Coordinates of C-alpha atoms in Angstrom, one line a residue:
X1 CA 50.0 -125.6 108.7
X2 CA 52.6 -123.2 107.2
X3 CA 51.1 -123.5 103.7
X4 CA 47.7 -122.9 105.2
X5 CA 48.8 -119.7 106.7
X6 CA 50.4 -118.6 103.4
X7 CA 47.1 -119.3 101.5
X8 CA 45.1 -117.5 104.2
X9 CA 47.4 -114.5 104.0
X10 CA 47.0 -114.5 100.2
X11 CA 43.2 -114.6 100.5
X12 CA 43.4 -111.7 103.0
X13 CA 45.5 -109.7 100.5
X14 CA 43.0 -110.5 97.7
X15 CA 40.1 -109.3 99.9
X16 CA 42.0 -106.2 100.8
X17 CA 42.7 -105.4 97.2
X18 CA 39.0 -106.0 96.4
X19 CA 37.8 -103.6 99.1
X20 CA 40.3 -100.9 98.1
X21 CA 39.3 -101.2 94.5
X22 CA 35.7 -100.5 95.5
X23 CA 36.8 -97.2 97.2
X24 CA 37.2 -93.9 95.5
X25 CA 40.6 -92.2 95.5
X26 CA 39.4 -89.7 98.1
X27 CA 38.4 -92.4 100.5
X28 CA 41.7 -94.2 100.0
X29 CA 43.5 -90.9 100.7
X30 CA 41.5 -90.4 103.9
X31 CA 42.2 -94.0 105.0
X32 CA 45.9 -93.6 104.2
X33 CA 46.1 -90.4 106.2
X34 CA 44.2 -92.0 109.1
X35 CA 46.5 -95.0 109.2
X36 CA 49.5 -92.7 109.5
X37 CA 48.0 -90.2 111.9
X38 CA 46.4 -92.5 114.5
X39 CA 49.6 -94.4 115.5
X40 CA 51.6 -91.1 115.4
X41 CA 49.0 -89.4 117.6
X42 CA 49.1 -92.2 120.2
X43 CA 52.9 -92.3 120.1
X44 CA 53.3 -88.5 120.6
X45 CA 50.7 -88.5 123.3
X46 CA 52.7 -91.0 125.3
X47 CA 55.9 -89.1 124.6
X48 CA 54.4 -85.8 125.8
X49 CA 53.4 -87.3 129.1
X50 CA 57.1 -87.7 129.9
X51 CA 58.2 -84.6 128.1
X52 CA 58.2 -82.3 131.1
X53 CA 61.0 -84.2 132.9
X54 CA 62.9 -84.8 129.7
X55 CA 62.8 -81.0 128.8
X56 CA 64.0 -80.2 132.4
X57 CA 66.9 -82.6 132.1
X58 CA 67.8 -81.2 128.7
X59 CA 68.0 -77.7 130.1
X60 CA 70.3 -78.8 132.9
X61 CA 72.5 -80.7 130.4
X62 CA 72.6 -77.7 128.1
X63 CA 73.9 -75.5 131.0
X64 CA 76.7 -78.0 131.8
X65 CA 77.5 -78.3 128.1
X66 CA 77.6 -74.5 127.8
X67 CA 80.1 -74.3 130.8
X68 CA 82.4 -76.8 129.1
X69 CA 82.1 -74.9 125.8
X70 CA 83.0 -71.7 127.6
X71 CA 86.0 -73.4 129.2
X72 CA 87.2 -74.8 125.9
X73 CA 86.8 -71.5 123.9
X74 CA 88.5 -69.4 126.6
X75 CA 91.4 -71.9 127.1
X76 CA 91.9 -72.1 123.3
X77 CA 92.1 -68.3 123.2
X78 CA 94.7 -68.2 126.0
X79 CA 96.7 -71.1 124.5
X80 CA 96.7 -69.4 121.1
X81 CA 97.9 -66.1 122.7
X82 CA 100.7 -68.0 124.5
X83 CA 101.8 -69.5 121.2
X84 CA 101.7 -66.1 119.5
X85 CA 103.8 -64.6 122.2
X86 CA 106.3 -67.4 122.0
X87 CA 106.6 -67.0 118.2
X88 CA 106.9 -63.2 118.5
X89 CA 109.4 -63.4 121.4
X90 CA 111.6 -65.9 119.5
X91 CA 111.6 -63.7 116.5
X92 CA 112.9 -60.8 118.7
X93 CA 115.4 -62.8 120.6
X94 CA 117.2 -64.5 117.7
X95 CA 118.2 -61.2 116.1
X96 CA 121.9 -60.6 115.9
X97 CA 122.9 -58.0 116.8
X98 CA 120.1 -57.6 119.4
X99 CA 117.3 -55.3 118.4
X100 CA 117.0 -51.8 119.8
X101 CA 114.0 -50.9 122.0
X102 CA 112.5 -48.9 119.0
X103 CA 112.7 -51.9 116.7
X104 CA 111.2 -54.2 119.4
X105 CA 108.4 -51.7 119.8
X106 CA 107.6 -51.8 116.1
X107 CA 107.4 -55.6 116.3
X108 CA 105.0 -55.3 119.1
X109 CA 102.8 -52.6 117.5
X110 CA 102.6 -54.6 114.3
X111 CA 101.4 -57.7 116.2
X112 CA 98.9 -55.5 118.1
X113 CA 96.7 -54.9 115.1
X114 CA 95.9 -58.6 114.6
X115 CA 93.8 -59.0 117.8
X116 CA 91.2 -56.4 119.0
X117 CA 91.1 -58.0 122.4
X118 CA 94.8 -57.2 123.1
X119 CA 95.2 -53.8 124.7
X120 CA 99.0 -53.7 124.7
X121 CA 102.2 -55.7 124.4
X122 CA 105.2 -55.5 126.7
X123 CA 108.8 -56.9 126.5
X124 CA 111.1 -57.2 129.5
X125 CA 114.7 -58.5 129.2
X126 CA 116.1 -60.9 131.8
X127 CA 117.9 -58.3 133.9
X128 CA 114.9 -55.9 133.8
X129 CA 117.1 -53.2 132.3
X130 CA 114.9 -52.8 129.2
X131 CA 111.1 -52.5 129.3
X132 CA 109.5 -51.9 125.9
X133 CA 105.7 -51.3 125.8
X134 CA 103.1 -50.2 123.3
X135 CA 101.2 -48.3 126.1
X136 CA 101.3 -44.5 125.5
X137 CA 101.4 -43.7 129.3
X138 CA 105.1 -44.6 129.8
X139 CA 105.5 -43.3 133.4
X140 CA 103.8 -46.3 134.9
X141 CA 105.7 -49.0 133.0
X142 CA 107.8 -49.8 136.1
X143 CA 104.6 -51.2 137.6
X144 CA 105.2 -54.3 135.4
X145 CA 108.2 -55.3 137.4
X146 CA 106.0 -55.6 140.6
X147 CA 103.8 -58.3 139.1
X148 CA 104.0 -61.6 141.0
X149 CA 104.1 -63.7 137.9
X150 CA 107.4 -62.1 136.8
X151 CA 109.0 -63.9 139.8
X152 CA 107.2 -67.1 138.8
X153 CA 108.7 -66.9 135.3
X154 CA 112.2 -66.3 136.7
X155 CA 111.8 -69.4 138.8
X156 CA 111.1 -71.5 135.8
X157 CA 107.5 -71.2 134.9
X158 CA 106.9 -70.7 131.1
X159 CA 103.3 -69.6 130.7
X160 CA 101.4 -67.4 133.2
X161 CA 98.1 -65.6 133.3
X162 CA 97.4 -62.9 135.9
X163 CA 94.4 -62.4 138.0
X164 CA 92.3 -59.2 137.6
X165 CA 94.5 -56.1 137.5
X166 CA 93.4 -52.5 138.1
X167 CA 96.4 -50.2 137.4
X168 CA 97.2 -46.6 136.6
X169 CA 99.0 -47.9 133.6
X170 CA 95.6 -48.7 132.0
X171 CA 93.7 -45.7 133.4
X172 CA 92.3 -48.0 136.2
X173 CA 90.4 -50.1 133.7
X174 CA 90.2 -53.8 134.7
X175 CA 92.5 -56.0 132.6
X176 CA 94.3 -59.3 132.7
X177 CA 97.9 -60.0 131.6
X178 CA 99.1 -63.1 129.7
X179 CA 102.9 -63.7 129.9
X180 CA 105.2 -66.1 128.2
X181 CA 108.9 -66.8 129.0
X182 CA 111.3 -66.8 126.0
X183 CA 114.0 -69.3 126.7
X184 CA 116.8 -71.1 124.9
X185 CA 117.4 -74.2 126.9
X186 CA 117.6 -73.0 130.5
X187 CA 118.6 -69.5 129.6
X188 CA 115.9 -66.8 129.8
X189 CA 116.1 -64.2 126.9
X190 CA 113.1 -62.2 127.8
X191 CA 109.4 -62.0 128.9
X192 CA 106.6 -61.1 126.5
X193 CA 103.4 -59.9 128.1
X194 CA 100.0 -59.2 126.4
X195 CA 97.4 -57.1 128.2
X196 CA 93.8 -58.2 127.6
X197 CA 90.9 -55.8 127.6
X198 CA 88.3 -57.9 129.4
X199 CA 85.5 -55.8 128.0
X200 CA 86.4 -57.1 124.6
X201 CA 86.1 -60.8 125.6
X202 CA 82.6 -60.8 123.9
X203 CA 84.5 -61.2 120.7
X204 CA 86.0 -64.5 121.9
X205 CA 83.1 -65.9 123.9
X206 CA 80.3 -65.3 121.4
X207 CA 78.7 -68.8 121.8
X208 CA 75.4 -70.0 120.4
X209 CA 73.4 -69.1 123.5
X210 CA 69.8 -68.2 124.3
X211 CA 68.7 -65.1 126.3
X212 CA 68.2 -67.2 129.5
X213 CA 71.6 -68.8 130.1
X214 CA 74.5 -66.8 131.5
X215 CA 78.2 -67.7 130.9
X216 CA 81.2 -66.3 132.6
X217 CA 84.9 -66.6 133.8
X218 CA 86.3 -66.1 137.3
X219 CA 90.0 -65.8 138.2
X220 CA 91.8 -67.8 140.9
X221 CA 90.6 -65.2 143.5
X222 CA 87.0 -65.6 142.5
X223 CA 86.9 -62.2 140.8
X224 CA 84.5 -61.9 137.9
X225 CA 86.5 -61.5 134.7
X226 CA 83.7 -61.9 132.2
X227 CA 79.9 -62.4 132.4
X228 CA 77.5 -61.9 129.4
X229 CA 74.6 -61.0 131.7
X230 CA 76.3 -58.2 133.6
X231 CA 77.4 -54.7 132.5
X232 CA 81.2 -54.3 131.9
X233 CA 81.0 -51.1 134.0
X234 CA 80.4 -52.9 137.3
X235 CA 82.6 -51.9 140.2
X236 CA 85.6 -53.8 141.4
X237 CA 83.8 -54.7 144.7
X238 CA 81.0 -56.2 142.6
X239 CA 83.5 -58.3 140.7
X240 CA 85.0 -59.5 144.0
X241 CA 81.6 -60.4 145.4
X242 CA 81.9 -63.8 147.1
X243 CA 78.9 -66.2 147.4
X244 CA 78.6 -69.9 148.0
X245 CA 78.0 -70.7 144.3
X246 CA 79.3 -73.8 142.4
X247 CA 81.9 -71.6 140.7
X248 CA 83.4 -70.7 144.1
X249 CA 83.3 -74.3 145.2
X250 CA 85.0 -75.4 141.9
X251 CA 87.8 -72.9 142.5
X252 CA 88.5 -74.4 146.0
X253 CA 88.2 -78.0 145.0
X254 CA 89.7 -77.7 141.5
X255 CA 86.9 -79.9 140.0
X256 CA 83.7 -79.4 138.1
X257 CA 80.6 -78.7 140.3
X258 CA 76.9 -78.5 139.5
X259 CA 74.4 -77.1 141.9
X260 CA 71.8 -74.5 143.0
X261 CA 72.3 -71.3 145.0
X262 CA 70.4 -68.2 145.9
X263 CA 71.7 -65.1 144.0
X264 CA 71.6 -61.8 146.1
X265 CA 72.0 -59.9 142.9
X266 CA 69.2 -61.5 140.9
X267 CA 67.0 -62.2 144.0
X268 CA 66.2 -65.7 142.8
X269 CA 67.6 -69.3 142.8
X270 CA 70.1 -70.2 140.1
X271 CA 71.2 -73.5 138.6
X272 CA 74.9 -73.2 137.8
X273 CA 77.6 -75.5 136.4
X274 CA 81.3 -74.7 136.8
X275 CA 84.4 -76.3 135.4
X276 CA 88.1 -75.5 136.1
X277 CA 90.1 -74.0 133.2
X278 CA 93.3 -75.9 132.5
X279 CA 96.8 -74.4 133.5
X280 CA 95.2 -71.2 134.8
X281 CA 93.6 -71.9 138.2
X282 CA 90.5 -70.2 136.9
X283 CA 86.9 -71.4 136.4
X284 CA 84.3 -71.2 133.7
X285 CA 80.6 -71.3 134.5
X286 CA 77.2 -71.3 132.9
X287 CA 73.9 -70.6 134.8
X288 CA 70.2 -70.0 134.4
X289 CA 67.3 -69.1 136.8
X290 CA 65.5 -72.2 138.0
X291 CA 62.1 -70.8 137.4
X292 CA 63.1 -70.1 133.7
X293 CA 64.2 -73.8 133.3
X294 CA 60.9 -75.1 134.6
X295 CA 58.8 -72.6 132.7
X296 CA 60.6 -73.6 129.5
X297 CA 59.9 -77.2 130.1
X298 CA 56.2 -76.5 130.9
X299 CA 56.0 -74.2 127.8
X300 CA 57.4 -76.9 125.5
X301 CA 55.0 -79.5 126.9
X302 CA 51.9 -77.4 126.4
X303 CA 53.1 -76.3 123.0
X304 CA 53.7 -79.8 121.8
X305 CA 50.4 -81.0 123.0
X306 CA 48.5 -78.1 121.4
X307 CA 50.4 -78.5 118.2
X308 CA 49.7 -82.3 118.1
X309 CA 45.9 -81.8 118.6
X310 CA 45.7 -78.9 116.2
X311 CA 47.8 -80.6 113.4
X312 CA 45.8 -83.8 113.7
X313 CA 42.5 -82.1 113.5
X314 CA 43.6 -79.9 110.6
X315 CA 45.0 -82.8 108.6
X316 CA 41.7 -84.7 108.9
X317 CA 39.7 -81.6 107.9
X318 CA 42.0 -80.9 104.9
X319 CA 41.6 -84.5 103.7
X320 CA 37.8 -84.4 104.0
X321 CA 37.2 -80.9 102.8
X322 CA 39.9 -80.4 100.2
X323 CA 40.4 -83.9 98.8
X324 CA 38.9 -82.9 95.5
X325 CA 41.1 -79.8 95.3
X326 CA 44.2 -81.9 96.0
X327 CA 43.4 -84.4 93.3
X328 CA 42.2 -81.8 90.7
X329 CA 45.8 -81.2 89.3
X330 CA 46.2 -84.9 88.7
X331 CA 43.0 -84.9 86.7
X332 CA 44.1 -81.9 84.7
X333 CA 47.5 -83.5 83.9
X334 CA 45.7 -86.6 82.7
X335 CA 43.4 -84.7 80.4
X336 CA 46.2 -82.5 79.0
X337 CA 48.4 -85.6 78.3
X338 CA 45.5 -87.2 76.3
X339 CA 44.9 -83.9 74.3
X340 CA 48.6 -83.7 73.4
X341 CA 48.7 -87.4 72.3
X342 CA 45.8 -86.5 69.9
X343 CA 47.7 -83.7 68.3
X344 CA 46.5 -80.7 70.3
X345 CA 50.0 -79.3 71.0
X346 CA 48.8 -76.0 72.3
X347 CA 47.2 -77.7 75.4
X348 CA 48.5 -76.4 78.7
X349 CA 47.6 -77.0 82.4
X350 CA 46.9 -74.3 85.0
X351 CA 48.1 -75.5 88.3
X352 CA 48.8 -72.8 90.9
X353 CA 51.0 -73.1 94.0
X354 CA 54.5 -74.2 94.8
X355 CA 54.0 -77.8 95.7
X356 CA 55.2 -80.9 93.8
X357 CA 52.1 -81.0 91.6
X358 CA 52.6 -77.4 90.6
X359 CA 56.2 -78.2 89.8
X360 CA 55.0 -81.2 87.8
X361 CA 52.5 -78.9 86.0
X362 CA 55.2 -76.4 85.2
X363 CA 57.4 -79.2 83.8
X364 CA 54.5 -80.5 81.8
X365 CA 53.9 -77.1 80.3
X366 CA 57.6 -76.7 79.4
X367 CA 57.5 -80.1 77.8
X368 CA 54.4 -79.2 75.8
X369 CA 56.0 -75.9 74.8
X370 CA 59.2 -77.7 73.8
X371 CA 57.2 -80.3 71.7
X372 CA 55.2 -77.5 70.0
X373 CA 58.4 -75.5 69.4
X374 CA 60.1 -78.6 67.9
X375 CA 57.2 -79.3 65.7
X376 CA 57.1 -75.6 64.5
X377 CA 60.8 -75.6 64.0
X378 CA 60.6 -78.8 62.1
X379 CA 57.9 -77.4 59.8
X380 CA 59.7 -74.1 59.4
X381 CA 63.0 -75.9 58.7
X382 CA 61.4 -78.2 56.1
X383 CA 59.7 -75.2 54.4
X384 CA 62.9 -73.0 54.4
X385 CA 65.2 -75.9 53.3
X386 CA 62.8 -77.0 50.6
X387 CA 62.6 -73.4 49.3
X388 CA 66.3 -72.8 49.4
X389 CA 67.1 -76.1 47.8
X390 CA 64.6 -75.6 45.0
X391 CA 66.4 -72.5 43.6
X392 CA 69.9 -74.0 43.1
X393 CA 68.4 -77.3 42.0
X394 CA 66.3 -75.4 39.4
X395 CA 69.4 -73.6 38.1
X396 CA 71.4 -76.8 37.8
X397 CA 68.5 -78.6 36.1
X398 CA 68.1 -75.7 33.6
X399 CA 71.8 -75.9 32.7
X400 CA 71.7 -79.6 32.2
X401 CA 68.5 -79.3 30.1
X402 CA 70.3 -76.7 27.9
X403 CA 73.3 -79.0 27.4
X404 CA 71.0 -82.0 26.6
X405 CA 69.1 -79.9 24.0
X406 CA 72.3 -78.9 22.2
X407 CA 73.5 -82.5 22.2
X408 CA 70.1 -83.7 20.9
X409 CA 70.1 -81.1 18.1
X410 CA 73.7 -82.1 17.1
X411 CA 75.1 -78.7 18.0
X412 CA 78.6 -78.4 19.5
X413 CA 78.9 -77.7 23.2
X414 CA 80.9 -74.5 23.3
X415 CA 81.0 -71.3 25.3
X416 CA 79.7 -73.2 28.3
X417 CA 82.0 -71.6 30.8
X418 CA 79.5 -69.1 32.1
X419 CA 76.9 -71.8 32.6
X420 CA 79.4 -74.1 34.3
X421 CA 80.3 -71.2 36.6
X422 CA 76.6 -70.8 37.5
X423 CA 76.3 -74.5 38.1
X424 CA 79.4 -74.5 40.3
X425 CA 78.1 -71.5 42.3
X426 CA 74.8 -73.3 42.8
X427 CA 76.5 -76.5 43.9
X428 CA 78.6 -74.5 46.4
X429 CA 75.4 -72.9 47.6
X430 CA 73.9 -76.4 48.1
X431 CA 77.1 -77.5 49.9
X432 CA 76.9 -74.5 52.2
X433 CA 73.3 -75.2 53.0
X434 CA 74.0 -78.8 53.9
X435 CA 77.1 -77.8 55.9
X436 CA 75.0 -75.3 58.0
X437 CA 72.3 -78.0 58.6
X438 CA 75.0 -80.5 59.7
X439 CA 76.7 -77.9 62.0
X440 CA 73.3 -77.0 63.5
X441 CA 72.7 -80.7 64.2
X442 CA 76.1 -81.0 65.9
X443 CA 75.6 -77.9 68.0
X444 CA 72.2 -78.9 69.2
X445 CA 73.5 -82.3 70.0
X446 CA 76.4 -80.8 72.0
X447 CA 79.2 -82.4 69.9
X448 CA 80.5 -79.8 67.5
X449 CA 84.1 -80.9 66.8
X450 CA 86.9 -78.4 67.3
X451 CA 90.6 -78.9 66.5
X452 CA 92.1 -76.5 69.0
X453 CA 95.6 -75.1 68.6
X454 CA 97.5 -71.8 68.8
X455 CA 96.1 -69.7 65.9
X456 CA 97.3 -66.4 64.5
X457 CA 94.0 -64.4 64.4
X458 CA 95.4 -61.8 62.0
X459 CA 96.1 -64.5 59.4
X460 CA 92.6 -65.9 59.9
X461 CA 91.1 -62.5 59.3
X462 CA 93.1 -61.9 56.2
X463 CA 92.2 -65.3 54.8
X464 CA 88.5 -64.6 55.6
X465 CA 88.5 -61.2 53.7
X466 CA 90.6 -62.4 50.7
X467 CA 87.8 -64.2 48.8
X468 CA 85.5 -61.2 49.1
X469 CA 88.2 -58.9 47.7
X470 CA 88.5 -61.1 44.6
X471 CA 84.8 -61.8 44.0
X472 CA 83.0 -58.6 45.2
X473 CA 81.1 -57.3 42.2
X474 CA 79.5 -54.4 44.1
X475 CA 82.9 -52.8 44.7
X476 CA 82.6 -52.4 48.4
X477 CA 85.4 -50.6 50.2
X478 CA 87.2 -52.9 52.6
X479 CA 89.1 -51.3 55.5
X480 CA 91.4 -53.5 57.7
X481 CA 92.9 -51.9 60.8
X482 CA 95.5 -53.2 63.3
X483 CA 96.1 -56.4 61.4
X484 CA 99.9 -56.0 60.9
X485 CA 101.3 -57.9 63.9
X486 CA 100.4 -61.5 64.9
X487 CA 97.8 -61.9 67.6
X488 CA 97.5 -65.4 69.0
X489 CA 94.5 -67.3 70.4
X490 CA 93.6 -70.9 71.1
X491 CA 91.1 -72.1 68.6
X492 CA 90.1 -74.0 65.5
X493 CA 91.4 -71.9 62.5
X494 CA 88.8 -73.3 60.1
X495 CA 85.8 -72.7 62.4
X496 CA 87.0 -69.1 63.2
X497 CA 87.5 -68.4 59.5
X498 CA 83.9 -69.6 58.9
X499 CA 82.7 -67.1 61.6
X500 CA 84.4 -64.1 60.1
X501 CA 83.4 -65.1 56.5
X502 CA 79.8 -65.3 57.6
X503 CA 79.9 -61.9 59.3
X504 CA 81.7 -60.3 56.3
X505 CA 79.2 -62.0 53.9
X506 CA 76.3 -60.5 55.9
X507 CA 77.9 -57.1 55.9
X508 CA 78.2 -57.3 52.1
X509 CA 74.7 -58.7 51.7
X510 CA 73.0 -55.9 53.7
X511 CA 75.2 -53.0 52.5
X512 CA 74.7 -50.7 49.5
X513 CA 76.9 -50.9 46.5
X514 CA 80.3 -49.3 47.1
X515 CA 79.7 -49.1 50.9
X516 CA 82.5 -49.2 53.4
X517 CA 83.1 -52.4 55.4
X518 CA 85.5 -52.1 58.3
X519 CA 87.3 -55.0 60.0
X520 CA 89.1 -53.7 63.2
X521 CA 91.2 -55.8 65.6
X522 CA 91.7 -54.4 69.1
X523 CA 94.0 -56.1 71.7
X524 CA 92.9 -55.7 75.3
X525 CA 94.5 -56.9 78.5
X526 CA 93.2 -60.4 78.4
X527 CA 91.1 -60.5 75.3
X528 CA 91.1 -59.6 71.6
X529 CA 88.0 -58.0 70.0
X530 CA 87.4 -58.0 66.3
X531 CA 84.6 -55.7 65.0
X532 CA 83.0 -56.0 61.5
X533 CA 81.1 -52.8 60.6
X534 CA 78.9 -52.0 57.6
X535 CA 76.9 -49.0 56.4
X536 CA 73.9 -51.0 55.5
X537 CA 70.2 -51.0 56.4
X538 CA 70.8 -51.8 60.1
X539 CA 68.6 -54.1 62.3
X540 CA 65.4 -53.0 63.9
X541 CA 65.5 -52.9 67.7
X542 CA 62.7 -55.3 68.1
X543 CA 64.7 -58.0 66.2
X544 CA 68.1 -57.6 67.8
X545 CA 67.3 -60.2 70.5
X546 CA 66.3 -62.8 67.9
X547 CA 69.0 -62.6 65.2
X548 CA 71.2 -65.3 66.8
X549 CA 68.3 -67.8 67.0
X550 CA 68.3 -70.8 64.6
X551 CA 66.2 -70.3 61.4
X552 CA 65.6 -66.6 62.2
X553 CA 66.0 -64.1 59.3
X554 CA 65.6 -60.3 59.5
X555 CA 64.8 -60.1 55.8
X556 CA 63.0 -63.1 54.4
X557 CA 63.6 -61.8 50.8
X558 CA 67.3 -62.6 50.9
X559 CA 68.8 -66.0 50.5
X560 CA 69.8 -68.2 53.4
X561 CA 68.0 -70.3 56.0
X562 CA 68.8 -68.3 59.1
X563 CA 71.5 -70.5 60.6
X564 CA 74.7 -68.5 59.9
X565 CA 74.6 -66.3 63.0
X566 CA 73.4 -69.1 65.2
X567 CA 76.3 -71.3 64.1
X568 CA 78.8 -68.4 64.4
X569 CA 77.7 -67.5 68.0
X570 CA 77.9 -71.2 69.0
X571 CA 81.4 -71.5 67.6
X572 CA 82.6 -68.3 69.4
X573 CA 81.1 -69.6 72.7
X574 CA 82.8 -72.9 72.3
X575 CA 86.1 -70.8 72.1
X576 CA 85.2 -69.2 75.5
X577 CA 84.4 -66.0 73.8
X578 CA 81.4 -63.7 73.0
X579 CA 79.6 -62.5 69.9
X580 CA 77.2 -59.6 70.0
X581 CA 75.9 -56.8 67.8
X582 CA 75.2 -53.1 68.0
X583 CA 73.0 -51.7 65.3
X584 CA 71.0 -48.5 64.4
X585 CA 68.4 -48.9 61.8
X586 CA 69.3 -47.0 58.6
X587 CA 72.9 -46.5 59.6
X588 CA 74.4 -49.9 59.7
X589 CA 75.5 -52.7 62.1
X590 CA 78.7 -53.7 64.0
X591 CA 79.3 -57.3 65.0
X592 CA 81.9 -57.9 67.8
X593 CA 83.8 -61.1 68.3
X594 CA 85.7 -61.3 71.6
X595 CA 88.2 -64.2 72.2
X596 CA 90.7 -64.8 75.1
X597 CA 94.3 -64.1 74.2
X598 CA 97.0 -66.9 74.1
X599 CA 100.2 -65.6 75.7

């Protein structure tokens, strides 16, 4: 029976494959989209039927969660302020001899700048003989001694927060005071008090909230300390307004309460959640109008249903009407790939947009450009190398033929030094060409070897210039500046010498006979810059951006395969440096090499 089911399933799969193979790709696409959309449509339709109640419950839960977040943020703020007061108070009390009132005031003023919500700091010693405050209005500072929480601290309480205070000391602006006892064992050294500007509590209670929900804080007397939905300029009577809201009940029962109440201020029913704030006797609350909660749920339900119907219809229309447009890029890519495989390297695809197929088309074009560029570079490389190799090989071949002729004719081989010098020069030239080719291969492969060590750059520059001083037949004037004292960098001495020799060789090559070539070393704060200047023909502006490319030559009539500057720049970059050029046609060029100093 089991085997029969397996064979029947296999036959079913074979039939399915057969029917699919008879369909066009557009039909398959439409079928695939339908198989995905139909179950999704049914599932979302069932979900939306229950969405109204779910959305309502989510809104209620969000209000309760917001109340707990308000509680946590505000308590964390107060706890942090208590800890700061304790640290500051201990720093004041441990001083020996005791600090004067002026020095204590400086301590308090310095701490005042760290928190924009703190309006003032006050210090009271145990016997109340010294009161230090940062408030400018000093005549009311005795009011601090009348606070009830001062007596609580003297009776052993360590952390206190006052209810809402309106005092002449603060120009009758409503504030709260947070006080901390500074003790050593049972002994009271002093009381540190921070006055909080409740109009600045927005800086503390900036929660991720929508425009519907309201959050707030009430003190132990039910007075409104903070509310994001009410102007900070409300009267004291409005702050003391008592109603039968969950926040009032939570203050009396000291427990979290959720419920509804009618707001005289808003003239509507409110859903509110209130939670007690630890160690303060206060309460945090969050609320929202009930009609807004239900309207949000209704809005989400209608929106989801409309979106579902619209998106389903749109998807089906897009599959039917634009199937050919969607599949056209694939056809273009297929045709272009075949053309390139047949040698048409200039083939490109035109796929507009920003989707995955457009990205694939862009990647395909870049790949085709890279293949074409590699083929062109390969052909140009073979052409240049063949031409450059032919000249020294022809010279060496001529010298060998001359020697063979003299031997064949029985003539003595004498006075061959000039010819051997020519042969040696041509062999060195061949060696240089091969070295440049091998270095280019290493650079493009990302594995150019460097033997890094502390290097005296002055010594490298002198060694680079020395061969040209001995062999320069055009009598150029070499000027070296600032190369007396050692300058150290981390680098490969041989590679750096190759860079400078190449730049000096180019300066000689493109300069007139007897022209001045300057090599100047300049030490900066973190880098050293070496400039090589000539009075040659200069570089046209339209070619400045290409001279560091491989196989590029400004003047094709001079020897070389166009790799020297490419290799030099790569070596300098491997040394964490820069190589650039400034040039004016007809007046000369200056190449700059910047390397980080080794100190």
